[in-house]
């Protein structure tokens, strides 16, 4: 029996194919196997991708490590709802154990979410 396909062409279906057209679909195999990159090539490629999308440290924002750790803990549902409200680290602090450097966009999103959570929490009372 001839049936018209979506593209306007006619196809012949057997009774079995009409019942289950997906059953008889052929799987096309790639004519050539995929190349596997060597470890050095993979690392080089990863470095290029990272450099392309990384932001210079001079434009990153110092965020207090306590605030960031509390926020991560909240996101992982390991800590209570609100991280400490002070999120910026002291600009003159030379100790890298007290802060993390984040891109401005990431800080903007994290602060927006924190404010939204605070507002929702106050509306509940």
Short mmCIF file of N, CA and C in Angstrom, two decimals:
data_model
loop_
_atom_site.label_atom_id
_atom_site.label_comp_id
_atom_site.label_asym_id
_atom_site.label_seq_id
_atom_site.Cartn_x
_atom_site.Cartn_y
_atom_site.Cartn_z
N UNK A 1 0.84 -1.17 0.00
CA UNK A 1 0.00 0.00 0.00
C UNK A 1 0.89 1.24 0.00
N UNK A 2 0.58 2.19 -0.87
CA UNK A 2 1.36 3.42 -0.96
C UNK A 2 0.79 4.46 -0.01
N UNK A 3 1.68 5.15 0.69
CA UNK A 3 1.28 6.27 1.53
C UNK A 3 2.20 7.44 1.24
N UNK A 4 1.66 8.63 1.34
CA UNK A 4 2.46 9.80 1.05
C UNK A 4 3.19 10.24 2.32
N UNK A 5 4.49 10.47 2.18
CA UNK A 5 5.32 10.91 3.29
C UNK A 5 5.19 12.43 3.45
N UNK A 6 5.75 12.98 4.53
CA UNK A 6 5.69 14.42 4.77
C UNK A 6 6.30 15.23 3.63
N UNK A 7 7.33 14.68 2.99
CA UNK A 7 7.98 15.43 1.92
C UNK A 7 7.29 15.25 0.58
N UNK A 8 6.17 14.54 0.55
CA UNK A 8 5.40 14.37 -0.68
C UNK A 8 5.76 13.12 -1.46
N UNK A 9 6.78 12.38 -1.01
CA UNK A 9 7.16 11.17 -1.74
C UNK A 9 6.28 10.01 -1.30
N UNK A 10 6.14 9.04 -2.17
CA UNK A 10 5.35 7.85 -1.85
C UNK A 10 6.26 6.78 -1.29
N UNK A 11 5.79 6.08 -0.27
CA UNK A 11 6.55 4.99 0.33
C UNK A 11 5.67 3.75 0.37
N UNK A 12 6.30 2.62 0.28
CA UNK A 12 5.60 1.34 0.40
C UNK A 12 5.79 0.79 1.79
N UNK A 13 4.73 0.42 2.44
CA UNK A 13 4.81 -0.16 3.77
C UNK A 13 4.25 -1.56 3.73
N UNK A 14 4.92 -2.49 4.42
CA UNK A 14 4.36 -3.82 4.59
C UNK A 14 3.42 -3.76 5.79
N UNK A 15 2.68 -4.82 6.01
CA UNK A 15 1.75 -4.85 7.14
C UNK A 15 2.50 -4.70 8.46
N UNK A 16 3.68 -5.34 8.59
CA UNK A 16 4.46 -5.25 9.82
C UNK A 16 4.95 -3.82 10.06
N UNK A 17 5.43 -3.16 9.00
CA UNK A 17 5.93 -1.80 9.14
C UNK A 17 4.82 -0.83 9.51
N UNK A 18 3.61 -1.11 9.02
CA UNK A 18 2.50 -0.23 9.35
C UNK A 18 2.18 -0.31 10.84
N UNK A 19 2.33 -1.51 11.41
CA UNK A 19 2.06 -1.67 12.84
C UNK A 19 3.11 -0.94 13.68
N UNK A 20 4.37 -1.11 13.33
CA UNK A 20 5.45 -0.49 14.10
C UNK A 20 6.54 0.00 13.15
N UNK A 21 6.39 1.23 12.62
CA UNK A 21 7.35 1.72 11.65
C UNK A 21 8.76 1.91 12.23
N UNK A 22 8.88 2.13 13.54
CA UNK A 22 10.20 2.35 14.13
C UNK A 22 10.99 1.05 14.29
N UNK A 23 10.29 -0.06 14.30
CA UNK A 23 10.93 -1.35 14.52
C UNK A 23 11.91 -1.66 13.39
N UNK A 24 11.60 -1.28 12.18
CA UNK A 24 12.41 -1.67 11.04
C UNK A 24 13.36 -0.57 10.56
N UNK A 25 13.51 0.49 11.34
CA UNK A 25 14.45 1.55 10.95
C UNK A 25 15.87 1.02 11.02
N UNK A 26 16.66 1.37 10.06
CA UNK A 26 18.06 0.96 10.06
C UNK A 26 18.89 2.01 10.77
N UNK A 27 19.86 1.54 11.51
CA UNK A 27 20.77 2.45 12.20
C UNK A 27 21.95 2.71 11.28
N UNK A 28 22.19 3.97 11.01
CA UNK A 28 23.31 4.33 10.14
C UNK A 28 24.57 4.43 10.98
N UNK A 29 25.60 3.77 10.52
CA UNK A 29 26.87 3.84 11.22
C UNK A 29 27.77 4.85 10.53
N UNK A 30 28.56 5.50 11.33
CA UNK A 30 29.50 6.47 10.79
C UNK A 30 30.52 5.74 9.92
N UNK A 31 30.83 6.27 8.72
CA UNK A 31 31.77 5.59 7.85
C UNK A 31 33.19 5.55 8.42
N UNK A 32 33.56 6.52 9.24
CA UNK A 32 34.90 6.51 9.82
C UNK A 32 34.79 6.63 11.34
N UNK A 33 35.64 5.93 12.06
CA UNK A 33 35.58 6.03 13.53
C UNK A 33 36.00 7.42 13.98
N UNK A 34 35.44 7.86 15.12
CA UNK A 34 35.79 9.18 15.66
C UNK A 34 37.23 9.15 16.16
N UNK A 35 37.90 10.27 15.96
CA UNK A 35 39.28 10.37 16.42
C UNK A 35 39.28 10.65 17.92
N UNK A 36 40.15 9.98 18.62
CA UNK A 36 40.33 10.23 20.04
C UNK A 36 41.60 11.04 20.19
N UNK A 37 41.47 12.20 20.81
CA UNK A 37 42.63 13.07 20.98
C UNK A 37 43.56 12.53 22.04
N UNK A 38 44.85 12.76 21.85
CA UNK A 38 45.82 12.36 22.87
C UNK A 38 45.61 13.24 24.10
N UNK A 39 46.18 12.82 25.21
CA UNK A 39 46.02 13.57 26.46
C UNK A 39 46.57 14.99 26.32
N UNK A 40 47.73 15.13 25.68
CA UNK A 40 48.31 16.47 25.48
C UNK A 40 47.38 17.35 24.66
N UNK A 41 46.80 16.78 23.60
CA UNK A 41 45.88 17.55 22.75
C UNK A 41 44.63 17.95 23.52
N UNK A 42 44.13 17.04 24.37
CA UNK A 42 42.95 17.35 25.17
C UNK A 42 43.24 18.50 26.13
N UNK A 43 44.41 18.45 26.78
CA UNK A 43 44.77 19.51 27.73
C UNK A 43 44.97 20.85 27.02
N UNK A 44 45.56 20.81 25.83
CA UNK A 44 45.74 22.04 25.06
C UNK A 44 44.39 22.64 24.68
N UNK A 45 43.48 21.79 24.22
CA UNK A 45 42.15 22.25 23.83
C UNK A 45 41.40 22.82 25.03
N UNK A 46 41.49 22.12 26.17
CA UNK A 46 40.84 22.60 27.39
C UNK A 46 41.40 23.96 27.81
N UNK A 47 42.71 24.13 27.70
CA UNK A 47 43.33 25.41 28.04
C UNK A 47 42.84 26.53 27.14
N UNK A 48 42.69 26.24 25.83
CA UNK A 48 42.20 27.26 24.90
C UNK A 48 40.77 27.67 25.24
N UNK A 49 39.94 26.68 25.57
CA UNK A 49 38.55 26.97 25.93
C UNK A 49 38.50 27.80 27.21
N UNK A 50 39.30 27.40 28.20
CA UNK A 50 39.31 28.11 29.48
C UNK A 50 39.78 29.56 29.29
N UNK A 51 40.83 29.76 28.50
CA UNK A 51 41.33 31.12 28.27
C UNK A 51 40.32 31.96 27.52
N UNK A 52 39.59 31.35 26.61
CA UNK A 52 38.61 32.09 25.82
C UNK A 52 37.49 32.63 26.71
N UNK A 53 37.11 31.85 27.72
CA UNK A 53 35.96 32.22 28.55
C UNK A 53 36.35 32.77 29.91
N UNK A 54 37.64 32.87 30.19
CA UNK A 54 38.01 33.38 31.50
C UNK A 54 38.04 34.91 31.49
N UNK A 55 37.87 35.46 32.66
CA UNK A 55 37.84 36.91 32.82
C UNK A 55 39.13 37.30 33.55
N UNK A 56 39.79 38.34 33.12
CA UNK A 56 41.02 38.76 33.80
C UNK A 56 40.76 39.01 35.29
N UNK A 57 41.73 38.64 36.12
CA UNK A 57 41.52 38.77 37.57
C UNK A 57 41.35 40.23 37.98
N UNK A 58 41.82 41.17 37.17
CA UNK A 58 41.67 42.58 37.54
C UNK A 58 40.21 43.03 37.50
N UNK A 59 39.36 42.34 36.74
CA UNK A 59 37.95 42.72 36.68
C UNK A 59 37.07 41.87 37.59
N UNK A 60 37.66 40.92 38.28
CA UNK A 60 36.88 40.08 39.19
C UNK A 60 36.63 40.80 40.51
N UNK A 61 35.60 40.35 41.22
CA UNK A 61 35.20 40.99 42.48
C UNK A 61 35.62 40.09 43.64
N UNK A 62 36.21 40.71 44.67
CA UNK A 62 36.59 39.96 45.87
C UNK A 62 35.34 39.72 46.70
N UNK A 63 35.02 38.46 46.89
CA UNK A 63 33.85 38.08 47.68
C UNK A 63 34.34 37.36 48.93
N UNK A 64 33.75 37.71 50.07
CA UNK A 64 34.15 37.09 51.33
C UNK A 64 33.94 35.58 51.25
N UNK A 65 34.97 34.85 51.62
CA UNK A 65 34.91 33.39 51.52
C UNK A 65 33.84 32.82 52.45
N UNK A 66 33.63 33.45 53.63
CA UNK A 66 32.58 32.98 54.55
C UNK A 66 31.21 33.08 53.88
N UNK A 67 30.96 34.20 53.21
CA UNK A 67 29.67 34.39 52.54
C UNK A 67 29.50 33.37 51.43
N UNK A 68 30.54 33.18 50.63
CA UNK A 68 30.45 32.26 49.50
C UNK A 68 30.26 30.83 49.98
N UNK A 69 30.99 30.43 51.03
CA UNK A 69 30.86 29.08 51.56
C UNK A 69 29.46 28.86 52.13
N UNK A 70 28.92 29.88 52.82
CA UNK A 70 27.56 29.76 53.36
C UNK A 70 26.54 29.65 52.24
N UNK A 71 26.75 30.41 51.16
CA UNK A 71 25.83 30.36 50.02
C UNK A 71 25.87 28.99 49.35
N UNK A 72 27.08 28.45 49.15
CA UNK A 72 27.20 27.12 48.56
C UNK A 72 26.53 26.08 49.46
N UNK A 73 26.73 26.21 50.77
CA UNK A 73 26.10 25.29 51.71
C UNK A 73 24.59 25.34 51.64
N UNK A 74 24.05 26.56 51.48
CA UNK A 74 22.60 26.69 51.34
C UNK A 74 22.12 26.03 50.04
N UNK A 75 22.85 26.27 48.95
CA UNK A 75 22.46 25.68 47.66
C UNK A 75 22.50 24.16 47.70
N UNK A 76 23.42 23.61 48.47
CA UNK A 76 23.53 22.15 48.61
C UNK A 76 22.62 21.62 49.72
N UNK A 77 21.84 22.51 50.33
CA UNK A 77 20.90 22.18 51.40
C UNK A 77 21.61 21.61 52.63
N UNK A 78 22.80 22.14 52.91
CA UNK A 78 23.56 21.71 54.07
C UNK A 78 23.53 22.74 55.19
N UNK A 79 23.17 23.99 54.87
CA UNK A 79 23.16 25.08 55.85
C UNK A 79 21.80 25.76 55.86
N UNK A 80 21.50 26.57 56.91
CA UNK A 80 20.23 27.28 56.97
C UNK A 80 20.05 28.25 55.81
N UNK A 81 18.88 28.85 55.75
CA UNK A 81 18.45 29.62 54.59
C UNK A 81 19.36 30.79 54.21
N UNK A 82 19.77 31.64 55.18
CA UNK A 82 20.42 32.89 54.78
C UNK A 82 21.92 32.87 55.04
N UNK A 83 22.69 33.17 54.00
CA UNK A 83 24.12 33.39 54.23
C UNK A 83 24.32 34.73 54.93
N UNK A 84 25.47 34.96 55.52
CA UNK A 84 25.71 36.26 56.15
C UNK A 84 25.50 37.39 55.14
N UNK A 85 24.97 38.54 55.58
CA UNK A 85 24.63 39.60 54.63
C UNK A 85 25.84 40.30 54.00
N UNK A 86 26.99 40.33 54.66
CA UNK A 86 28.16 41.01 54.10
C UNK A 86 28.83 40.07 53.12
N UNK A 87 28.88 40.48 51.87
CA UNK A 87 29.45 39.59 50.88
C UNK A 87 30.76 40.08 50.27
N UNK A 88 31.03 41.38 50.31
CA UNK A 88 32.28 41.88 49.74
C UNK A 88 33.42 41.72 50.73
N UNK A 89 34.56 41.29 50.23
CA UNK A 89 35.74 41.18 51.07
C UNK A 89 36.43 42.54 51.11
N UNK A 90 37.27 42.73 52.12
CA UNK A 90 38.03 43.97 52.23
C UNK A 90 39.03 44.04 51.07
N UNK A 91 39.01 45.14 50.35
CA UNK A 91 39.90 45.29 49.19
C UNK A 91 41.37 45.25 49.56
N UNK A 92 41.69 45.68 50.78
CA UNK A 92 43.10 45.73 51.20
C UNK A 92 43.57 44.42 51.81
N UNK A 93 42.70 43.44 51.91
CA UNK A 93 43.06 42.17 52.54
C UNK A 93 43.98 41.37 51.61
N UNK A 94 45.25 41.17 52.02
CA UNK A 94 46.17 40.43 51.16
C UNK A 94 46.04 38.91 51.29
N UNK A 95 45.32 38.44 52.32
CA UNK A 95 45.23 37.00 52.57
C UNK A 95 44.19 36.35 51.66
N UNK A 96 44.63 35.52 50.70
CA UNK A 96 43.67 34.90 49.77
C UNK A 96 42.76 33.86 50.43
N UNK A 97 43.05 33.51 51.70
CA UNK A 97 42.16 32.56 52.39
C UNK A 97 40.87 33.23 52.84
N UNK A 98 40.81 34.56 52.79
CA UNK A 98 39.62 35.28 53.25
C UNK A 98 38.65 35.63 52.14
N UNK A 99 39.03 35.42 50.89
CA UNK A 99 38.14 35.81 49.78
C UNK A 99 38.30 34.88 48.58
N UNK A 100 37.33 34.94 47.70
CA UNK A 100 37.39 34.28 46.39
C UNK A 100 37.15 35.36 45.34
N UNK A 101 37.72 35.18 44.18
CA UNK A 101 37.52 36.13 43.08
C UNK A 101 36.47 35.57 42.13
N UNK A 102 35.41 36.34 41.92
CA UNK A 102 34.32 35.90 41.04
C UNK A 102 34.08 36.93 39.94
N UNK A 103 33.62 36.46 38.78
CA UNK A 103 33.26 37.41 37.73
C UNK A 103 32.07 38.27 38.17
N UNK A 104 32.01 39.51 37.72
CA UNK A 104 30.91 40.40 38.11
C UNK A 104 29.53 39.82 37.85
N UNK A 105 29.35 39.13 36.74
CA UNK A 105 28.03 38.57 36.42
C UNK A 105 27.62 37.52 37.46
N UNK A 106 28.58 36.70 37.89
CA UNK A 106 28.27 35.68 38.90
C UNK A 106 27.86 36.34 40.22
N UNK A 107 28.57 37.38 40.62
CA UNK A 107 28.23 38.09 41.86
C UNK A 107 26.85 38.71 41.74
N UNK A 108 26.55 39.29 40.60
CA UNK A 108 25.23 39.89 40.38
C UNK A 108 24.12 38.85 40.55
N UNK A 109 24.28 37.68 39.93
CA UNK A 109 23.26 36.63 40.05
C UNK A 109 23.13 36.13 41.48
N UNK A 110 24.25 35.90 42.14
CA UNK A 110 24.20 35.41 43.52
C UNK A 110 23.49 36.41 44.43
N UNK A 111 23.81 37.70 44.29
CA UNK A 111 23.16 38.72 45.12
C UNK A 111 21.68 38.83 44.80
N UNK A 112 21.31 38.75 43.53
CA UNK A 112 19.90 38.82 43.15
C UNK A 112 19.12 37.68 43.78
N UNK A 113 19.69 36.48 43.73
CA UNK A 113 19.00 35.33 44.33
C UNK A 113 18.88 35.50 45.83
N UNK A 114 19.95 36.01 46.47
CA UNK A 114 19.91 36.19 47.92
C UNK A 114 18.83 37.19 48.30
N UNK A 115 18.74 38.30 47.58
CA UNK A 115 17.71 39.31 47.86
C UNK A 115 16.32 38.72 47.66
N UNK A 116 16.12 37.95 46.60
CA UNK A 116 14.82 37.34 46.33
C UNK A 116 14.43 36.38 47.44
N UNK A 117 15.39 35.62 47.94
CA UNK A 117 15.10 34.68 49.03
C UNK A 117 14.73 35.44 50.29
N UNK A 118 15.47 36.51 50.59
CA UNK A 118 15.14 37.33 51.77
C UNK A 118 13.73 37.88 51.66
N UNK A 119 13.36 38.43 50.50
CA UNK A 119 12.02 39.00 50.33
C UNK A 119 10.94 37.95 50.48
N UNK A 120 11.14 36.77 49.90
CA UNK A 120 10.16 35.69 50.02
C UNK A 120 10.01 35.25 51.46
N UNK A 121 11.12 35.22 52.19
CA UNK A 121 11.08 34.79 53.58
C UNK A 121 10.29 35.78 54.42
N UNK A 122 10.47 37.08 54.18
CA UNK A 122 9.75 38.08 54.95
C UNK A 122 8.27 38.10 54.61
N UNK A 123 7.91 37.75 53.40
CA UNK A 123 6.50 37.72 53.02
C UNK A 123 5.75 36.59 53.71
N UNK A 124 6.48 35.57 54.15
CA UNK A 124 5.82 34.42 54.80
C UNK A 124 5.33 34.78 56.20
N UNK A 125 5.94 35.79 56.84
CA UNK A 125 5.56 36.11 58.22
C UNK A 125 4.42 37.02 58.26
#
